[in-house]
Structure formats: structure tokens, C-alpha cells
mmCIF file of C-alpha atoms in Angstrom:
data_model
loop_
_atom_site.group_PDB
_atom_site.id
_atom_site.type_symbol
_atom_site.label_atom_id
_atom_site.label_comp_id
_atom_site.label_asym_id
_atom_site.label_seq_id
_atom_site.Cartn_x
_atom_site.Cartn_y
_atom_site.Cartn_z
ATOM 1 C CA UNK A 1 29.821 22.775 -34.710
ATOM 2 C CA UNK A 2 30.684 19.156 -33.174
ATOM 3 C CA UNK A 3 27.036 19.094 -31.371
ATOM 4 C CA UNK A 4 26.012 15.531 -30.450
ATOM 5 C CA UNK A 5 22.017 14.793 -29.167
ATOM 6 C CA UNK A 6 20.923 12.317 -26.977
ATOM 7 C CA UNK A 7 17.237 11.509 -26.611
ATOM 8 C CA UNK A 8 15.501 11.107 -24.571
ATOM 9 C CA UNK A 9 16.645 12.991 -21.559
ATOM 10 C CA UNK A 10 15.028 11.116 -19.289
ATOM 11 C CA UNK A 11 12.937 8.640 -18.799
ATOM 12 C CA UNK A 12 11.262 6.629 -16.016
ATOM 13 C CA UNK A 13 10.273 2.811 -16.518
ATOM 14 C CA UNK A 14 9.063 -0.319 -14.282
ATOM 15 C CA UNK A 15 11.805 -2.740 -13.381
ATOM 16 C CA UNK A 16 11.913 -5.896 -15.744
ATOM 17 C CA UNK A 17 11.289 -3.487 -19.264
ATOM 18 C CA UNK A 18 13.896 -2.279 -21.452
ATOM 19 C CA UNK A 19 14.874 1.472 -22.467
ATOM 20 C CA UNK A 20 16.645 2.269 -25.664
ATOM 21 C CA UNK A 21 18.781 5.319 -25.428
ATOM 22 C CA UNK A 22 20.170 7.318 -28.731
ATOM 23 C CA UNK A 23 23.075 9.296 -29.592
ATOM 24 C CA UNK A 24 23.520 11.537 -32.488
ATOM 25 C CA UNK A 25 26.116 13.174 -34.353
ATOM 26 C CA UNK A 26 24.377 16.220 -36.248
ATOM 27 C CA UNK A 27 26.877 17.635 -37.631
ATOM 28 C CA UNK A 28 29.766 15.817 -37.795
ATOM 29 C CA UNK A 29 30.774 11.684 -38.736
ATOM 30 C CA UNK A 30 31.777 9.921 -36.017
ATOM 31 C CA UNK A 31 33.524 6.462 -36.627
ATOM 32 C CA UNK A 32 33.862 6.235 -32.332
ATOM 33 C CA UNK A 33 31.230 7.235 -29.866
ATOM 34 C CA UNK A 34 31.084 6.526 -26.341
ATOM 35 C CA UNK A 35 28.991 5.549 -23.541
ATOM 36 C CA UNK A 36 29.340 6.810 -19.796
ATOM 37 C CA UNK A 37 27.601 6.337 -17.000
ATOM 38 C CA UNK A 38 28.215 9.004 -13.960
ATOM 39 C CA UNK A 39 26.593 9.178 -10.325
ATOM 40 C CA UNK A 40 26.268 12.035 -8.489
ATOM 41 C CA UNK A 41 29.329 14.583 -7.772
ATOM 42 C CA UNK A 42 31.380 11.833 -9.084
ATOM 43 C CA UNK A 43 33.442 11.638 -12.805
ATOM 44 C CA UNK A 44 32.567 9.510 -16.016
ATOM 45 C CA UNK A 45 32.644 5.832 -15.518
ATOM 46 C CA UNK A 46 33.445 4.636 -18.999
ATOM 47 C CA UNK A 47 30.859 1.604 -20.578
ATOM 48 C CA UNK A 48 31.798 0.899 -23.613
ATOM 49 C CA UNK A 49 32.984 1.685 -27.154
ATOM 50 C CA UNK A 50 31.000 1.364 -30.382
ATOM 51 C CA UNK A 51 33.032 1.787 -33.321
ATOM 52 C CA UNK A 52 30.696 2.200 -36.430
ATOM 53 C CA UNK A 53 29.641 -1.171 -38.439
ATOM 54 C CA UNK A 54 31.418 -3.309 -35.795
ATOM 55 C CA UNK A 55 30.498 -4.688 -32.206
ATOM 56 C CA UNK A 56 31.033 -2.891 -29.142
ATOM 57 C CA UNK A 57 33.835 -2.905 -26.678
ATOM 58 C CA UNK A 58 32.847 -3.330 -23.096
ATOM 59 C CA UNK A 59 35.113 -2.153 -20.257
ATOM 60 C CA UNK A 60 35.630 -4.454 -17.483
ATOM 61 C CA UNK A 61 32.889 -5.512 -15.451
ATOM 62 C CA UNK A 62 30.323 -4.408 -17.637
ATOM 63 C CA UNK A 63 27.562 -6.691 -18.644
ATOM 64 C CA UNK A 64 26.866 -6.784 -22.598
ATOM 65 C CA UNK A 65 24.100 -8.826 -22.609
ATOM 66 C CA UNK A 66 22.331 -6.109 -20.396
ATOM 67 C CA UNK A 67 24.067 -2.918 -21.760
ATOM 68 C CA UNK A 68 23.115 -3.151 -26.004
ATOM 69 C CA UNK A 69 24.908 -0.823 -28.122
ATOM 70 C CA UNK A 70 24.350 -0.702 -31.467
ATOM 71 C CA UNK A 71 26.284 2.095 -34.272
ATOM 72 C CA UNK A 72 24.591 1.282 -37.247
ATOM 73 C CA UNK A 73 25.457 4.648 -38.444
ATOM 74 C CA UNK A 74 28.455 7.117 -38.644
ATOM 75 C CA UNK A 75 25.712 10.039 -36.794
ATOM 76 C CA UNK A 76 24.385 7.151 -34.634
ATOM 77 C CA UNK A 77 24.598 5.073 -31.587
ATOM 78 C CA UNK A 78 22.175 3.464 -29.285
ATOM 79 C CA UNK A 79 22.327 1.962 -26.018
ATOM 80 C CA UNK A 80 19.391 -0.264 -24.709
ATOM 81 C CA UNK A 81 18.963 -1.212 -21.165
ATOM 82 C CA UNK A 82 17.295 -4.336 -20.925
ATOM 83 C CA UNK A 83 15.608 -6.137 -18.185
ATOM 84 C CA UNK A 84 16.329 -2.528 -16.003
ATOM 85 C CA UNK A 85 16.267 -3.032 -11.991
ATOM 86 C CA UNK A 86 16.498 0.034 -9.587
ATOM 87 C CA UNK A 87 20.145 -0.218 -9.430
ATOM 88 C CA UNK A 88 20.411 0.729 -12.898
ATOM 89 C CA UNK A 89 19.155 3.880 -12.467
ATOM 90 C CA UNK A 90 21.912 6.638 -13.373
ATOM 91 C CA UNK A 91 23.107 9.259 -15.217
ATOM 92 C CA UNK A 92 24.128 8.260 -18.941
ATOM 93 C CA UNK A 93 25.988 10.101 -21.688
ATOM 94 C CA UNK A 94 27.422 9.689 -24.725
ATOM 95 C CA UNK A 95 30.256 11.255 -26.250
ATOM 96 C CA UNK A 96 31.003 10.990 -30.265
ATOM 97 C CA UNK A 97 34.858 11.663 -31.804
ATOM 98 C CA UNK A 98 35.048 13.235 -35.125
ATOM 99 C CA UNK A 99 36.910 10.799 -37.954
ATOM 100 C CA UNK A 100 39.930 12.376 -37.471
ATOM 101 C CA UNK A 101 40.777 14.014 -34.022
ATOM 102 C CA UNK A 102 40.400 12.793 -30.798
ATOM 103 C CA UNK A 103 38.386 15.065 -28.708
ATOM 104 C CA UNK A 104 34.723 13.812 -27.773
ATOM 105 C CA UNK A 105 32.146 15.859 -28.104
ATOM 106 C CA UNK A 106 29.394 15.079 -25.507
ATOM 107 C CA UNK A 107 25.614 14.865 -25.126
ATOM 108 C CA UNK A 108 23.518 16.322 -22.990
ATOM 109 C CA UNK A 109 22.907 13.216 -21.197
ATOM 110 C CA UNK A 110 20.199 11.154 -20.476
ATOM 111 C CA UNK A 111 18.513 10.422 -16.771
ATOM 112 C CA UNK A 112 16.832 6.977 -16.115
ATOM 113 C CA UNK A 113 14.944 6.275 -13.034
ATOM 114 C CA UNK A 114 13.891 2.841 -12.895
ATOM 115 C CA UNK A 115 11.309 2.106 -10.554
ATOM 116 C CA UNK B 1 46.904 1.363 -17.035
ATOM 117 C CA UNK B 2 46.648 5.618 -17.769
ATOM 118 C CA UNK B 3 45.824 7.956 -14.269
ATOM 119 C CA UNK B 4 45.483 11.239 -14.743
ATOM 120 C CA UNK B 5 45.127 12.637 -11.110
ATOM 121 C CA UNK B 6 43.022 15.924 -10.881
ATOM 122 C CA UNK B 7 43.539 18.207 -7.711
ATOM 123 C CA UNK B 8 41.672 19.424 -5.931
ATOM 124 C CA UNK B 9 38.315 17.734 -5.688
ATOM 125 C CA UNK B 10 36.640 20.431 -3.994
ATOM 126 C CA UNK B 11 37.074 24.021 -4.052
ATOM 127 C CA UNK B 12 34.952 26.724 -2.800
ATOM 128 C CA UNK B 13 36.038 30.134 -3.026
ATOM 129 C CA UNK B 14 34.223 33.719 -3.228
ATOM 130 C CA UNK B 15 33.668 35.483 -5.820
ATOM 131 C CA UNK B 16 36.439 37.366 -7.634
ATOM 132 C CA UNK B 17 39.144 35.026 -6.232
ATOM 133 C CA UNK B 18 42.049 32.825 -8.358
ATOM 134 C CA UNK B 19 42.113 30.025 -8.530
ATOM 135 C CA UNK B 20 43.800 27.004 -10.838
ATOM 136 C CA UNK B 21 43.035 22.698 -11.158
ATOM 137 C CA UNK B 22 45.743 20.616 -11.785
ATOM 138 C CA UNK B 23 46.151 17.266 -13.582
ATOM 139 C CA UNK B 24 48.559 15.235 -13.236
ATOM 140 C CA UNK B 25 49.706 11.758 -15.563
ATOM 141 C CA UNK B 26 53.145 9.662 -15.797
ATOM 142 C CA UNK B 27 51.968 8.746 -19.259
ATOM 143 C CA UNK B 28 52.264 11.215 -22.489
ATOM 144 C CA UNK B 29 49.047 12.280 -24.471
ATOM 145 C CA UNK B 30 48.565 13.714 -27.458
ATOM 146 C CA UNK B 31 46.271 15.505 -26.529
ATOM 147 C CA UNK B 32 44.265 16.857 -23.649
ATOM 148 C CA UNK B 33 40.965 18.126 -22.886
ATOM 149 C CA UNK B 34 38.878 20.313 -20.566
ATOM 150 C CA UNK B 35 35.476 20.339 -20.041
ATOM 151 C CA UNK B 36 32.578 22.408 -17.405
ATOM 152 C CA UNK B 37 29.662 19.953 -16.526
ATOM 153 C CA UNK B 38 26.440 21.577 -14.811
ATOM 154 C CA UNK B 39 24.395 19.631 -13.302
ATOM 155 C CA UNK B 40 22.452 17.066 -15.080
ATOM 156 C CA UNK B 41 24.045 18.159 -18.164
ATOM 157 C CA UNK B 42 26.689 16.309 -20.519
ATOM 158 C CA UNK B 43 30.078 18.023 -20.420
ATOM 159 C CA UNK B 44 30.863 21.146 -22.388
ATOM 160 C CA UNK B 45 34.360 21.281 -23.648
ATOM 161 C CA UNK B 46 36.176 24.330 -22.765
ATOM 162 C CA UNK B 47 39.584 23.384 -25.255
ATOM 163 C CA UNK B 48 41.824 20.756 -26.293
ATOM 164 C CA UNK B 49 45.370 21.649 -25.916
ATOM 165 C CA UNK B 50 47.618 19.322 -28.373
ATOM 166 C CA UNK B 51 51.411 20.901 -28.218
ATOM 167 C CA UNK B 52 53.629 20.843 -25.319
ATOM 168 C CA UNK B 53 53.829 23.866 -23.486
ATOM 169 C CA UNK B 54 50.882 25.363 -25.192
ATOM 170 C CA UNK B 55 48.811 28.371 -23.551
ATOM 171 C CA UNK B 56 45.404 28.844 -24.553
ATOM 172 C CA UNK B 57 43.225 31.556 -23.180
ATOM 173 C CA UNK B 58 39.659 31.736 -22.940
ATOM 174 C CA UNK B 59 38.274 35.091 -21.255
ATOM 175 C CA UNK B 60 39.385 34.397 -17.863
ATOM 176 C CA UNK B 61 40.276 30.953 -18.157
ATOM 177 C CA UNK B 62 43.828 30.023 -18.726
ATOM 178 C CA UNK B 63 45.098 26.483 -20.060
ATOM 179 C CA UNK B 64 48.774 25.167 -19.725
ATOM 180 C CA UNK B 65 50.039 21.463 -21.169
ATOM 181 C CA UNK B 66 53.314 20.938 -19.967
ATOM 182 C CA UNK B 67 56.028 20.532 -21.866
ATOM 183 C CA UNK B 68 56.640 16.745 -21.468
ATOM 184 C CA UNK B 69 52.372 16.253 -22.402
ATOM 185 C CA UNK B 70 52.069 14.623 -19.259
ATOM 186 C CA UNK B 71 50.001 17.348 -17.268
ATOM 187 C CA UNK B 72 47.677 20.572 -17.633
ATOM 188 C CA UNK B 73 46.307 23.415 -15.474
ATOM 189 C CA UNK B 74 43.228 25.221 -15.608
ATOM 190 C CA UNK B 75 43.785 28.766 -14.063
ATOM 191 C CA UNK B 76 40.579 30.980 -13.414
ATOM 192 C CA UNK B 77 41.208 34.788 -12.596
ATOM 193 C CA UNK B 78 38.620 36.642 -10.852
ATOM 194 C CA UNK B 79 36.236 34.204 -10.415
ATOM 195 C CA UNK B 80 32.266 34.306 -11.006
ATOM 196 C CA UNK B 81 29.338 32.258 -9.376
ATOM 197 C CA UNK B 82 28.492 31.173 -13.444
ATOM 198 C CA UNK B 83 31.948 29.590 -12.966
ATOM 199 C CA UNK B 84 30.688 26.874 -10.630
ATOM 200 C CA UNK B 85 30.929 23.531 -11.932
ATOM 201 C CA UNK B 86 32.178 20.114 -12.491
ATOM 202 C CA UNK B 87 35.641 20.772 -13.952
ATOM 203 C CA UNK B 88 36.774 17.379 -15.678
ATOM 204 C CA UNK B 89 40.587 16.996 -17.850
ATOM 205 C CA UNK B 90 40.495 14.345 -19.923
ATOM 206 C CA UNK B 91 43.841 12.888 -21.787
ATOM 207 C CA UNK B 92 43.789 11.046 -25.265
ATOM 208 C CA UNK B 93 46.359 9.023 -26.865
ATOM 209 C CA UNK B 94 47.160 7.268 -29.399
ATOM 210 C CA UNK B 95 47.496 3.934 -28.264
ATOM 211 C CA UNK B 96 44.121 4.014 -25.909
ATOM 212 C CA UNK B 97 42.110 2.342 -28.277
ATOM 213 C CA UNK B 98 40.815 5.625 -29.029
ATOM 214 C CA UNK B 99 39.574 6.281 -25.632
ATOM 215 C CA UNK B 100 40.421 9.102 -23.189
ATOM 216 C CA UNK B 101 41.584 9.066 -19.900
ATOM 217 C CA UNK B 102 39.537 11.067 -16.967
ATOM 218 C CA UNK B 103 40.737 12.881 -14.408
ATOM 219 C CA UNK B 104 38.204 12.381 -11.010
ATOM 220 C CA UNK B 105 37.042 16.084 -11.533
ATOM 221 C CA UNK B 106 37.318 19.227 -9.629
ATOM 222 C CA UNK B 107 33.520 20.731 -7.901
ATOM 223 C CA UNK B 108 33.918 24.204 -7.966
ATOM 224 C CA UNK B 109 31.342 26.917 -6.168
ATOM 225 C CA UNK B 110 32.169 30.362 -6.309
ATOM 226 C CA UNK B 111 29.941 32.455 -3.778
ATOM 227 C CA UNK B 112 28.986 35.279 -4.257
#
């Protein structure tokens, strides 16, 4: 149980287009998912936290207007990258927490190289 | 602000050695976490520990959250190279907004 999908695990684009990244919940609700974003031998860097039906919480310092994140759905979020430069390129993951509990359950992550 | 400070940061050993991770928090959780991370792979959570002074075994891997909830160890006996990996604690509470706090992670490599 508690397995959360990500897709798509990686993907290359050109600078200036946009990537749309999705999390799922498949077998479990999950009112709370989060976004990371971790570089190399290092820890999670929190992004943000999307809260089903209502807008996102960004941590300081990160832009919302170029980090999207839409939970439309109790079994799914989405982040979308827009207008991606080279420095955006990263390791991202998602985590989702179950309705009641408060261990997150993460993806598998998703790589973007952005050329 | 929450800190949960993880020691070490880097530990190599050789196979069929002991070993144990610390973390480390002035603030109370309700809960606390452990995960294994590969490389480019998501975390894979190894147990949540919720009561104070709780022991949890898994195989070879022992968990401890202190009595006061503030801090955990992770204690490994007779390690294995399929150890090796990103060890990461992670504390939740209730008044976080939901959100956990991350400890900077521990890089194991057991040789063999």
C-alpha cells in the first residue's frame, strides 16, 4: 500500500518551453502532497504544498508564477515548469500524506534536464 | 523554525560492520520518519516511529525515538553493500502546517 507515481521520470526540453510534471496517489486519498526538489548528494529542498481544491503554498524564495501546482484531485497533483532555463534542471519529487496520518509517501521522482 | 540535525553525513564502513545515524531536534514531533534513497530514486520509507521511547526493528535495522520525541537513531548491525544509501529522518508535527522537517541526510557505502 501507500504507493505514489510520478510521471514522467524524466524528461529533457529546450530552454523557454514548459514541462508539466504529475503525481499520483494510487491507492490511497491524499488531502496534502508535496513537492521537492533535491541536487546531488544533498537532502530535500521543500517547494511547496498543495492541499487538495485550494492554492498552493510556496516556501520562501520560491517563484509561483514559474513553479504551477495544481491538486485538482485527492490522487492528484501536478507541477508545471514554465519558461524552464538550464538552471532549473534538477531532481524533483513528490511526496503525498494519507487523510489522516502524517507520514509522506514518496515518488519515484522525476529528472529534468533543460537544455 | 524546526532543525533536526542528522550525524554523520558521511560514513563508509566495510562490510559486516555497526553502525548507527543520529538525529537530533530541540522541538517535539509526533512523529518521525526514516527513509533509504538510491540514487535517482524517490525515498523509500523504512518506518515511522510515533511513541516516545519506541523500538522498532526491521531485520537488521534498529529504530529508537527518544523519550522526550525530540530525537531518533537508526542502528544497522552487520552491515551489507545493499545497505548503501541516502539515509534521510524526517520529523512531523502537528503545528507544521502539515509539513515535515528533514534532517541533511546520512551517505552511507558499505564495501565489500
Amino acid at each position: 500500500g501507500a504507493v505514489v507515481s510520478q510521471h514522467p521520470s524524466w524528461v529533457i526540453c529546450k530552454s523557454g518551453t514548459s514541462v508539466k510534471i504529475e503525481c499520483r496517489s494510487l491507492d490511497f486519498q491524499a488531502t496534502t502532497m508535496f513537492w521537492y526538489r533535491q541536487f546531488p548528494k544533498q537532502s530535500l529542498m521543500l517547494m511547496a504544498t498543495s492541499n487538495e481544491g485550494s492554492k498552493a503554498t510556496y516556501e520562501q524564495g520560491v517563484e509561483k508564477d514559474k513553479f504551477l501546482i495544481n491538486h485538482a484531485s485527492l490522487t492528484l497533483s501536478t507541477l508545471t515548469v514554465t519558461s524552464a532555463h538550464p538552471e532549473d534542471s534538477s531532481f524533483y519529487i513528490c511526496s503525498a500524506r494519507m487523510v489522516r496520518g502524517d507520514t509522506q509517501y514518496f515518488g519515484p521522482g522525476t529528472r529534468l534536464t533543460v537544455l | 523554525t524546526q532543525l533536526l540535525e542528522q550525524s554523520p553525513q558521511f560514513l563508509s564502513i566495510q562490510e559486516g560492520e555497526n553502525l548507527t545515524v543520529y538525529c537530533n531536534s530541540s522541538s517535539v514531533f509526533s512523529s518521525l520518519q526514516w527513509y533509504r534513497q538510491e540514487p535517482g530514486e524517490g525515498p523509500v520509507l523504512l518506518v515511522t516511529v510515533v511513541t516516545g521511547g519506541e523500538v522498532k526493528k526491521l531485520k537488521r535495522l534498529t529504530f529508537q525515538f527518544g523519550d522526550a520525541r525530540k530525537d531518533s537513531s537508526l542502528h544497522i548491525t552487520a552491515a551489507q553493500p545493499g545497505d548503501t544509501g541516502l539515509y534521510l529522518c524526517a520529523g512531523a508535527t502537528w503545528t507544521n502546517a502539515g509539513k515535515s522537517t528533514f534532517g541533511d541526510g546520512t551517505t552511507l557505502t558499505v564495501k565489500p
